[in-house]
XYZ file of C-alpha atoms in Angstrom:
686
model
C 118.392 -262.284 48.903
C 120.081 -258.917 49.622
C 118.442 -255.489 49.783
C 120.018 -254.434 46.483
C 118.681 -257.411 44.538
C 115.224 -257.143 46.111
C 115.127 -253.451 45.204
C 116.003 -254.083 41.568
C 113.310 -256.748 41.251
C 110.728 -254.444 42.837
C 111.634 -251.536 40.576
C 111.314 -253.627 37.430
C 108.044 -255.221 38.550
C 106.412 -251.932 39.457
C 107.588 -250.282 36.255
C 106.463 -253.050 33.910
C 103.143 -253.989 35.517
C 102.084 -251.026 37.614
C 102.280 -248.426 34.889
C 100.153 -250.495 32.537
C 97.201 -249.068 34.427
C 98.290 -245.471 33.990
C 95.401 -243.248 33.078
C 94.803 -241.558 29.755
C 93.044 -238.244 30.245
C 90.190 -237.241 27.992
C 90.992 -234.018 26.248
C 89.348 -231.280 24.216
C 91.072 -228.883 21.873
C 91.449 -225.240 20.880
C 92.149 -224.616 17.192
C 95.098 -222.253 16.823
C 94.277 -218.957 15.098
C 96.902 -217.159 13.010
C 97.040 -213.392 13.519
C 97.845 -211.317 10.398
C 99.713 -208.849 12.618
C 100.932 -208.880 16.185
C 98.820 -207.023 18.766
C 100.345 -204.201 20.781
C 101.074 -205.525 24.261
C 99.776 -202.732 26.486
C 97.186 -204.538 28.590
C 94.300 -202.928 26.705
C 92.495 -205.399 24.455
C 91.555 -202.969 21.695
C 93.542 -204.499 18.795
C 91.319 -205.862 16.042
C 93.177 -209.184 15.945
C 91.756 -210.136 19.339
C 88.303 -210.245 17.720
C 89.457 -213.211 15.609
C 91.216 -215.085 18.444
C 90.209 -218.480 19.788
C 88.159 -217.894 22.952
C 87.681 -220.080 26.038
C 86.038 -219.568 29.420
C 84.323 -221.553 32.151
C 86.991 -221.827 34.858
C 86.597 -224.474 37.580
C 87.808 -224.069 41.161
C 90.730 -226.048 42.503
C 90.184 -224.381 45.859
C 88.348 -223.541 48.029
C 85.377 -225.437 46.463
C 87.025 -228.173 44.423
C 85.195 -228.817 41.156
C 82.694 -225.963 41.485
C 82.444 -223.215 38.835
C 84.393 -220.086 39.706
C 82.206 -217.131 40.719
C 84.676 -214.879 38.876
C 84.184 -214.976 35.113
C 87.438 -215.329 33.141
C 87.725 -215.163 29.345
C 90.944 -216.188 27.572
C 91.869 -215.219 23.992
C 94.587 -217.095 22.050
C 96.347 -216.485 18.729
C 99.817 -216.571 17.192
C 102.123 -215.257 14.489
C 105.240 -216.826 13.011
C 107.250 -215.303 15.861
C 105.201 -215.663 19.034
C 102.151 -216.965 20.883
C 99.690 -214.322 22.120
C 97.326 -214.800 25.055
C 94.928 -212.302 26.632
C 92.765 -212.503 29.758
C 89.594 -210.634 30.668
C 89.277 -211.045 34.436
C 85.829 -209.935 35.561
C 85.430 -208.816 39.179
C 82.304 -207.379 40.788
C 84.448 -205.523 43.335
C 87.495 -204.255 41.367
C 88.581 -202.064 44.257
C 89.643 -205.211 46.136
C 91.961 -206.524 43.397
C 95.291 -207.252 45.126
C 98.504 -206.055 43.453
C 101.472 -205.990 45.823
C 104.356 -207.641 43.951
C 106.467 -205.342 41.772
C 109.640 -207.422 41.345
C 110.199 -209.867 38.499
C 109.840 -213.489 39.648
C 108.230 -212.333 42.878
C 105.786 -214.647 44.646
C 102.324 -213.857 43.240
C 100.488 -216.017 45.795
C 98.853 -213.001 47.452
C 98.180 -211.073 44.231
C 95.331 -211.386 41.777
C 97.141 -213.107 38.925
C 96.756 -215.201 35.782
C 99.004 -217.940 34.398
C 99.567 -219.505 30.976
C 100.854 -223.108 31.048
C 102.281 -224.728 27.900
C 103.189 -228.376 27.355
C 105.082 -227.682 24.128
C 106.090 -231.316 23.600
C 102.623 -232.707 24.414
C 104.365 -235.260 26.602
C 101.875 -234.855 29.476
C 104.784 -234.433 31.899
C 106.608 -231.143 31.360
C 105.500 -227.563 30.829
C 106.478 -223.910 30.866
C 104.466 -221.374 32.833
C 104.142 -217.598 32.447
C 102.260 -215.508 35.012
C 101.473 -211.863 35.657
C 99.457 -209.716 38.051
C 97.405 -206.575 37.427
C 100.646 -204.544 37.382
C 102.127 -206.591 34.514
C 104.903 -208.069 36.700
C 106.377 -211.268 35.272
C 106.887 -214.713 36.805
C 108.021 -217.698 34.743
C 109.315 -221.196 35.285
C 109.169 -224.868 34.373
C 107.173 -227.889 35.488
C 108.486 -231.465 35.406
C 107.334 -234.956 36.427
C 103.667 -234.115 35.840
C 103.722 -231.382 38.459
C 105.830 -233.053 41.142
C 108.704 -230.666 40.379
C 108.215 -226.913 39.851
C 111.214 -224.659 39.167
C 110.765 -220.878 39.277
C 114.437 -220.117 38.572
C 114.116 -220.416 34.769
C 113.929 -217.027 33.022
C 112.870 -216.125 29.495
C 112.468 -212.950 27.466
C 108.765 -212.260 26.944
C 106.347 -209.352 27.208
C 103.367 -208.810 29.484
C 101.117 -205.886 30.319
C 97.978 -205.399 32.399
C 95.279 -202.779 32.846
C 92.467 -202.102 35.319
C 88.929 -201.735 33.984
C 85.545 -200.920 35.482
C 84.722 -204.631 35.224
C 87.965 -205.980 36.701
C 91.298 -206.191 34.906
C 92.907 -207.419 31.691
C 96.303 -208.884 30.790
C 98.228 -209.596 27.585
C 101.127 -212.006 26.952
C 103.597 -212.213 24.082
C 105.621 -215.446 24.369
C 108.283 -215.741 21.625
C 108.688 -219.223 20.154
C 112.471 -218.825 20.379
C 112.169 -219.028 24.178
C 110.573 -222.481 24.036
C 111.648 -225.993 23.116
C 109.311 -227.972 20.891
C 109.108 -230.201 17.848
C 108.805 -227.920 14.827
C 106.290 -228.602 12.079
C 103.304 -227.360 10.102
C 100.555 -229.063 12.120
C 101.738 -229.279 15.721
C 99.695 -229.658 18.919
C 100.636 -228.380 22.378
C 99.121 -229.007 25.778
C 97.684 -225.828 27.285
C 95.995 -224.626 30.460
C 95.102 -221.300 32.057
C 94.893 -220.402 35.738
C 93.533 -217.506 37.768
C 94.228 -216.622 41.384
C 91.890 -214.473 43.563
C 93.676 -214.270 46.932
C 90.999 -212.488 48.947
C 88.885 -215.647 48.582
C 91.892 -218.001 48.622
C 90.643 -219.112 45.218
C 92.637 -220.857 42.516
C 90.684 -221.811 39.404
C 91.700 -223.451 36.132
C 90.216 -223.717 32.681
C 91.150 -227.390 32.265
C 90.582 -229.563 35.273
C 90.809 -229.235 38.084
C 93.222 -232.108 38.539
C 94.653 -233.301 41.819
C 97.325 -230.590 41.584
C 97.339 -227.122 40.041
C 100.456 -228.241 38.113
C 99.066 -231.551 36.813
C 100.262 -231.428 33.175
C 98.356 -234.572 32.200
C 95.097 -232.629 32.723
C 95.899 -229.973 30.103
C 93.714 -229.462 27.032
C 95.244 -229.255 23.526
C 96.063 -226.292 21.299
C 95.990 -227.718 17.763
C 97.041 -226.840 14.210
C 100.079 -224.756 15.108
C 102.431 -223.944 12.239
C 105.675 -223.642 14.190
C 108.534 -224.099 11.828
C 111.950 -222.527 12.440
C 111.338 -218.972 11.277
C 110.834 -217.666 14.825
C 113.906 -219.320 16.302
C 117.087 -217.411 17.050
C 120.022 -219.770 16.469
C 122.495 -218.264 18.913
C 123.166 -215.428 21.343
C 126.485 -214.083 22.623
C 126.399 -212.495 26.096
C 129.766 -210.961 27.042
C 130.315 -209.073 30.283
C 132.875 -206.806 31.860
C 133.271 -206.254 35.601
C 135.229 -203.637 37.534
C 135.752 -204.251 41.266
C 137.197 -201.750 43.722
C 137.687 -203.000 47.299
C 138.944 -200.788 50.086
C 142.664 -201.295 50.801
C 142.915 -203.877 47.972
C 142.831 -201.737 44.853
C 140.950 -202.143 41.584
C 140.497 -205.339 39.607
C 138.819 -206.163 36.301
C 137.246 -209.332 35.008
C 135.848 -210.367 31.642
C 133.870 -213.367 30.492
C 130.682 -214.384 28.811
C 128.236 -216.956 27.547
C 127.420 -218.342 24.127
C 123.923 -219.791 23.830
C 122.845 -221.626 20.707
C 120.028 -223.864 19.567
C 121.018 -227.212 18.158
C 117.387 -227.813 17.164
C 113.962 -226.509 18.124
C 114.041 -228.982 21.040
C 117.681 -228.805 22.160
C 119.908 -225.908 23.207
C 123.450 -225.528 24.498
C 125.302 -222.968 26.605
C 129.041 -222.398 26.922
C 130.371 -220.113 29.637
C 133.895 -218.773 30.158
C 135.006 -217.153 33.396
C 131.465 -216.511 34.677
C 130.947 -214.005 37.469
C 128.554 -214.550 40.369
C 129.687 -211.713 42.644
C 126.434 -209.733 42.446
C 124.103 -212.593 43.336
C 122.337 -212.102 46.667
C 124.211 -213.742 49.531
C 122.990 -216.974 51.123
C 120.454 -216.252 53.838
C 121.565 -217.350 57.306
C 119.236 -219.878 58.984
C 119.041 -221.869 62.204
C 120.033 -225.539 61.852
C 118.938 -227.554 64.890
C 120.024 -230.899 63.457
C 123.548 -232.283 63.380
C 123.352 -232.805 59.641
C 124.659 -230.599 56.852
C 122.356 -227.730 55.872
C 121.092 -227.662 52.276
C 121.752 -224.292 50.596
C 119.757 -223.520 47.424
C 121.501 -222.634 44.175
C 121.362 -219.023 42.931
C 124.037 -218.938 40.207
C 122.416 -218.529 36.757
C 124.652 -221.046 34.949
C 123.410 -223.889 37.150
C 119.740 -222.898 37.222
C 118.524 -223.757 33.715
C 117.507 -227.392 33.664
C 117.817 -227.691 37.444
C 114.341 -229.265 37.596
C 115.814 -232.292 35.788
C 118.154 -232.987 38.719
C 115.518 -232.925 41.463
C 115.715 -236.238 43.361
C 115.171 -237.455 46.907
C 118.616 -239.080 46.982
C 120.270 -236.017 45.491
C 123.072 -237.240 43.241
C 123.930 -233.764 41.949
C 124.276 -230.755 44.247
C 125.665 -227.836 42.282
C 126.849 -226.016 45.413
C 129.658 -228.591 45.635
C 131.153 -226.808 42.615
C 133.009 -223.609 43.474
C 133.835 -220.700 41.179
C 134.143 -222.239 37.732
C 136.636 -221.169 35.089
C 134.677 -222.684 32.199
C 131.641 -224.821 31.635
C 129.121 -226.072 29.157
C 125.679 -227.591 29.262
C 123.012 -228.950 26.960
C 119.320 -229.104 27.849
C 116.265 -230.236 25.909
C 114.835 -233.155 24.010
C 116.527 -235.651 21.711
C 114.908 -238.645 20.050
C 112.043 -238.822 22.524
C 114.297 -238.446 25.573
C 114.640 -235.494 27.959
C 118.338 -234.686 28.183
C 120.501 -232.541 30.451
C 124.300 -232.599 30.265
C 126.604 -230.382 32.323
C 130.397 -230.169 32.372
C 132.511 -227.617 34.230
C 135.977 -227.020 35.620
C 136.768 -225.335 38.923
C 139.892 -224.803 40.996
C 139.643 -227.140 43.969
C 142.495 -225.658 46.000
C 145.725 -223.701 45.608
C 149.098 -224.003 47.289
C 152.309 -222.002 47.251
C 155.676 -223.736 46.970
C 158.904 -221.685 46.810
C 156.965 -218.579 45.853
C 155.040 -220.303 43.053
C 151.265 -220.706 43.370
C 149.790 -223.808 41.769
C 146.144 -224.827 41.562
C 144.531 -228.235 41.414
C 141.490 -228.288 39.160
C 138.453 -230.543 39.348
C 136.337 -231.549 36.358
C 132.639 -232.085 37.052
C 130.348 -233.987 34.690
C 126.632 -234.693 35.053
C 124.416 -236.613 32.624
C 120.655 -236.825 33.052
C 118.381 -238.801 30.703
C 114.649 -239.174 31.225
C 111.867 -240.702 29.162
C 108.110 -240.713 29.433
C 106.370 -244.082 29.710
C 102.665 -244.904 29.758
C 101.493 -241.287 29.578
C 102.686 -238.962 32.366
C 104.990 -241.484 34.094
C 108.765 -241.278 33.690
C 111.890 -243.345 34.133
C 115.344 -241.813 34.210
C 119.077 -242.249 34.664
C 121.544 -239.849 36.272
C 125.333 -240.077 36.417
C 127.414 -237.532 38.341
C 131.212 -237.541 38.563
C 134.104 -235.428 39.818
C 137.554 -236.120 38.397
C 140.663 -234.850 40.193
C 144.158 -235.957 39.192
C 142.824 -239.080 37.532
C 140.495 -240.154 40.360
C 136.747 -240.421 39.639
C 134.217 -240.054 42.452
C 130.434 -239.814 42.221
C 127.383 -241.962 41.590
C 125.086 -243.458 38.986
C 121.423 -244.176 39.512
C 117.967 -244.827 38.106
C 114.671 -243.334 39.218
C 110.991 -243.454 38.371
C 107.860 -241.371 38.829
C 104.741 -243.433 38.159
C 101.096 -242.375 37.948
C 98.635 -245.272 38.173
C 95.452 -243.158 38.430
C 94.565 -239.519 39.031
C 95.390 -239.961 42.724
C 97.655 -243.011 43.090
C 101.328 -243.006 42.205
C 104.783 -244.148 43.213
C 108.302 -242.796 43.148
C 111.500 -244.777 43.540
C 115.246 -244.527 43.093
C 118.289 -246.814 43.035
C 121.809 -245.350 43.422
C 125.314 -246.785 43.571
C 128.281 -244.567 44.352
C 131.867 -244.994 43.165
C 135.135 -243.714 44.558
C 137.635 -244.488 47.303
C 134.975 -246.223 49.432
C 134.223 -249.581 47.834
C 131.981 -251.251 50.431
C 128.405 -250.303 51.270
C 127.758 -247.975 48.349
C 124.104 -248.733 47.498
C 121.032 -246.633 48.264
C 117.386 -246.979 47.270
C 113.826 -246.094 48.212
C 110.219 -246.777 47.219
C 107.335 -244.411 48.016
C 103.721 -245.214 47.088
C 101.443 -242.209 47.588
C 97.877 -240.935 47.398
C 97.441 -237.309 46.304
C 94.195 -235.407 45.866
C 93.383 -231.715 45.834
C 93.004 -231.604 49.620
C 94.726 -234.743 50.912
C 98.062 -236.537 50.834
C 99.256 -239.867 52.217
C 102.473 -241.776 51.622
C 104.601 -244.540 53.061
C 108.284 -244.726 52.186
C 111.050 -247.236 52.799
C 114.667 -246.168 52.300
C 117.902 -248.147 52.550
C 121.264 -246.327 52.587
C 124.478 -248.325 52.947
C 127.136 -247.166 55.396
C 129.634 -246.141 52.699
C 127.279 -244.242 50.385
C 127.687 -240.706 51.710
C 131.485 -240.411 51.492
C 131.551 -240.961 47.738
C 128.260 -239.249 46.880
C 128.865 -235.998 48.708
C 131.820 -235.067 46.544
C 129.234 -233.944 43.958
C 125.879 -234.849 45.555
C 124.011 -234.125 48.767
C 123.179 -236.813 51.312
C 122.716 -235.769 54.936
C 123.338 -239.218 56.374
C 123.818 -242.891 55.490
C 123.824 -246.268 57.280
C 120.022 -246.246 57.408
C 117.045 -248.538 57.110
C 114.252 -246.014 57.279
C 110.470 -245.997 57.364
C 108.404 -242.853 57.208
C 104.735 -242.083 56.718
C 102.884 -238.817 56.242
C 99.227 -237.843 56.174
C 97.800 -234.385 55.615
C 94.400 -232.917 54.847
C 92.949 -229.454 54.278
C 89.397 -228.623 55.372
C 87.724 -225.710 53.551
C 84.826 -223.665 54.939
C 82.430 -221.556 52.871
C 81.426 -219.388 55.816
C 81.946 -218.986 59.526
C 85.029 -218.375 61.664
C 87.494 -220.367 59.559
C 88.493 -220.237 55.903
C 90.547 -223.401 56.164
C 92.219 -225.773 58.610
C 95.178 -227.902 57.568
C 96.581 -230.836 59.527
C 99.882 -232.615 58.831
C 101.307 -235.576 60.774
C 104.613 -237.294 59.950
C 106.283 -240.334 61.503
C 109.901 -241.320 60.819
C 111.995 -244.184 62.176
C 115.379 -245.507 61.121
C 117.925 -248.020 62.310
C 121.477 -248.633 61.192
C 122.094 -251.409 58.687
C 122.895 -253.663 61.664
C 119.461 -253.045 63.189
C 120.324 -250.628 66.036
C 117.657 -247.919 66.459
C 119.183 -244.530 65.592
C 116.156 -242.229 65.447
C 112.395 -242.127 65.927
C 110.462 -238.907 65.332
C 106.845 -237.753 65.320
C 105.895 -234.353 63.948
C 102.379 -232.875 64.111
C 101.423 -229.510 62.631
C 98.052 -227.741 62.454
C 97.342 -224.464 60.676
C 94.173 -222.417 61.212
C 93.310 -219.656 58.724
C 90.489 -217.433 59.961
C 87.980 -215.489 57.874
C 89.418 -212.344 59.473
C 92.773 -213.223 57.785
C 94.482 -214.008 61.059
C 96.401 -217.278 61.177
C 97.528 -219.603 63.976
C 99.960 -222.482 63.489
C 100.719 -225.101 66.149
C 103.580 -227.599 65.860
C 105.022 -230.298 68.074
C 108.112 -232.419 67.354
C 109.253 -235.338 69.504
C 112.460 -237.167 68.572
C 114.684 -239.903 69.940
C 118.257 -239.751 68.600
C 121.186 -242.046 69.242
C 124.472 -240.199 68.784
C 127.394 -240.485 71.208
C 124.636 -241.001 73.818
C 120.848 -241.178 73.683
C 118.974 -237.868 73.308
C 115.287 -237.050 73.697
C 114.666 -233.920 71.645
C 111.362 -232.073 71.538
C 110.002 -228.667 70.646
C 106.525 -227.165 70.916
C 105.879 -223.967 68.998
C 103.104 -221.550 68.127
C 102.976 -219.044 65.273
C 100.444 -216.203 65.083
C 100.038 -213.627 62.358
C 97.929 -211.521 60.042
C 98.065 -211.378 56.236
C 95.931 -208.844 54.373
C 96.776 -210.621 51.057
C 97.674 -207.288 49.537
C 101.377 -207.068 50.354
C 101.267 -206.583 54.119
C 101.709 -209.340 56.696
C 103.153 -209.837 60.162
C 103.921 -213.110 61.986
C 105.419 -213.929 65.386
C 106.450 -217.409 66.541
C 107.855 -218.901 69.721
C 109.043 -222.403 70.528
C 110.561 -224.126 73.521
C 111.944 -227.573 74.216
C 115.165 -229.564 74.425
C 117.801 -230.201 71.767
C 120.745 -232.604 72.235
C 120.884 -232.085 75.988
C 120.284 -228.327 76.013
C 117.168 -226.347 76.877
C 116.028 -224.542 73.762
C 114.157 -221.301 73.136
C 113.476 -220.203 69.570
C 111.609 -217.067 68.508
C 111.012 -215.391 65.156
C 109.410 -212.258 63.751
C 108.450 -211.756 60.082
C 107.199 -208.566 58.454
C 106.255 -207.849 54.849
C 105.155 -204.320 54.081
C 104.336 -202.754 50.762
C 105.074 -199.054 51.173
C 103.770 -198.109 47.723
C 103.111 -199.700 44.342
C 106.846 -199.534 43.644
C 108.408 -200.003 47.090
C 108.598 -203.309 48.993
C 110.093 -204.054 52.405
C 110.577 -207.281 54.366
C 112.296 -208.025 57.665
C 112.992 -211.287 59.508
C 114.375 -211.752 63.007
C 115.373 -215.137 64.457
C 116.588 -215.677 68.029
C 117.999 -218.937 69.394
C 119.049 -219.591 72.982
C 120.560 -222.892 74.138
C 121.397 -223.648 77.790
C 123.956 -225.021 78.212
C 125.568 -223.969 74.950
C 128.879 -225.871 74.629
C 129.207 -225.236 70.880
C 128.333 -221.507 71.169
C 125.341 -221.776 68.814
C 122.980 -219.250 70.445
C 122.468 -216.383 68.043
C 120.482 -213.442 66.690
C 119.875 -213.353 62.935
C 118.502 -210.266 61.190
C 117.552 -210.200 57.483
C 116.296 -207.014 55.807
C 115.268 -206.692 52.159
C 113.909 -203.696 50.308
C 113.302 -202.998 46.610
C 112.142 -199.957 44.692
C 111.014 -200.420 41.082
C 111.022 -197.430 38.751
C 109.958 -199.876 36.032
C 109.962 -203.682 35.850
C 113.514 -203.498 34.443
C 114.937 -200.531 36.374
C 115.176 -201.011 40.121
C 117.246 -200.652 43.289
C 117.452 -203.349 45.967
C 118.948 -203.506 49.460
C 119.919 -206.687 51.321
C 121.249 -206.604 54.894
C 121.825 -209.544 57.225
C 123.671 -210.221 60.458
C 124.425 -213.423 62.369
C 125.798 -212.732 65.835
C 127.283 -216.185 66.455
C 129.808 -215.743 63.622
C 129.945 -211.917 63.798
C 128.631 -211.747 60.250
C 127.502 -208.361 58.911
C 126.515 -208.490 55.260
C 125.301 -205.517 53.173
C 124.490 -205.308 49.475
C 123.029 -202.291 47.692
C 122.326 -203.037 44.038
C 121.056 -200.934 41.151
C 119.987 -202.734 37.962
C 118.961 -201.510 34.536
C 117.894 -204.369 32.260
C 118.032 -202.602 28.921
C 117.673 -205.916 27.074
C 115.999 -208.245 29.587
C 116.679 -210.622 31.080
C 120.422 -210.796 30.207
C 121.451 -207.420 28.790
C 121.977 -205.207 31.831
C 124.035 -202.602 33.674
C 124.561 -203.244 37.387
C 126.096 -200.989 40.022
C 126.605 -202.381 43.512
C 128.084 -201.815 46.948
C 128.930 -204.863 49.078
C 130.432 -205.614 52.454
C 130.711 -208.881 54.344
C 129.601 -211.335 51.649
C 130.597 -214.953 52.361
C 129.437 -218.553 52.132
C 126.524 -219.746 54.261
C 127.515 -220.083 57.916
C 130.934 -218.514 57.372
C 132.268 -215.153 58.625
C 133.453 -212.661 56.038
C 136.562 -210.581 55.581
C 135.217 -208.623 52.589
C 135.589 -204.893 53.109
C 133.781 -202.022 51.410
C 133.581 -202.991 47.730
C 132.143 -201.285 44.650
C 131.110 -203.194 41.519
C 130.238 -202.104 38.008
C 129.079 -204.822 35.626
C 127.917 -204.514 32.028
C 126.364 -207.460 30.170
C 125.374 -207.245 26.514
C 123.419 -209.516 24.204
C 124.271 -210.062 20.534
């Protein structure tokens, strides 16, 4: 019996029998309270409507003392109108002078700030959720959760309002979350899953109202907000977002560009977006990084058109990699729910290449299509299908596959995937894996087996991302975090991973062991030790290894400094790798970060030794009026990239005026010929 047939039998057996034991969480409820009028969102809870709101408290720690009551009292107030959901927090703190508030940029990482989060499972599917977070400055962070917390996407943006205020007893926060920003089943008596979270960084504490589960994102642990009357009166049916761009580059003259988006809601659960001639020129450039492997480097997506719904495409065998698609001329997508299924459809056209014949320039276009369908089974578990295809001059290349995320208990689960590619390579086009795992609040263990045929990558990588194929691979990982209530340490985390793969013919290609230990001291100093030992068979056998140490200090209030150094061997060369990281909050409105990476290889036949500098700085006049600076250099490719950007979001997040100066912008790992360039871009929302 072949690998492909065995895999299909295993997938069906695990799906049918294993999920029958999936847990059903006990739940309590909050009755929804209708507000006669909307409160003023100013961070001060003095509106009379808050006196009638549903009230909950009694937060439980996720960390550092799992399951213990939080020593910081938190009270949450909830109500709604026909247009929006309103949530308020009273965050009590016996030492309000130590409340951390460093982040001033929208969608900034609030890990080191005192913050609160609202999580909403608007379909009550126990798998997916929206989250909305703010700190004591009222800065916003939002995103989506999928696969019962296994996938978290912070690239999703919505229009909502938040405000915070300091008090003698701590701080308070208010949220206004418009229903038109959410997808849900409309009706007169609707229930949503809901949870609330608070972060107190000086104690490394994360606490939740409902739970704590085995993950801070575990949607199946949410409580229920009941009796919502959410019919269609709060839903905006469509929005038109046109833009105009003027570009002036030194020695190349002035150019103009126009385009726009049309966004419309097909139903309360399903929305669509059509874009024509989108512009991505003002997106921050890809950050240069060191790649010590011989495999392709994965570059994250930053273009807004591809970000919404991106959590639906997250897979281990990545069938869809949006960076394969260049500058698109037109595209459309549909994201949401339909008939009990989660649905994401994307179609776009891009010029693949151009050529000039007898003075005439002609372009060859590629059409990209991606279909993702997912359905919940047995509570929080899911099964799904994904098809991805590129069509050029009548030839179709891509893949189709099925995947599953199963939860048997609170801690035991399994993921798996089966993929077959199509295209010019007809032999060896199957790939699959199975990964049973144990996950708790402080521990993780998994074993995974993966099989990738020798012809899978050539077809898949036209629209997907697969670093390598021709593998039969085993890997195992174990990690644990130890928490300490007092003494020298706050926590110690250990992580050990073993990986081994042969070719499909049985020849050993790689064997790697990776051990990492992180020590966080009560003084807020940190030490991280890592050792990697790898055997690789390429044109000859290589024994690669690197030992590294990282030391730093983080005051958890916007200022940190880390230094690391590693040494070893890499594909026959002696290796030295050093890095320096600095984050410094100059004021409440001004942030600065700097990263330096140095690599030296000896000998260096491919000329890979380099210095990489990355500088970022932002100054926020308000949350929607700011200036940012991005500078990076990479000596090995003589790359010098500068972007100075001023943004006024007069109708956030899409209605904006942007003024920018750029030089040296290019793709990751590529030198740039862009000269001094000025941009003016206006986007409007109707």
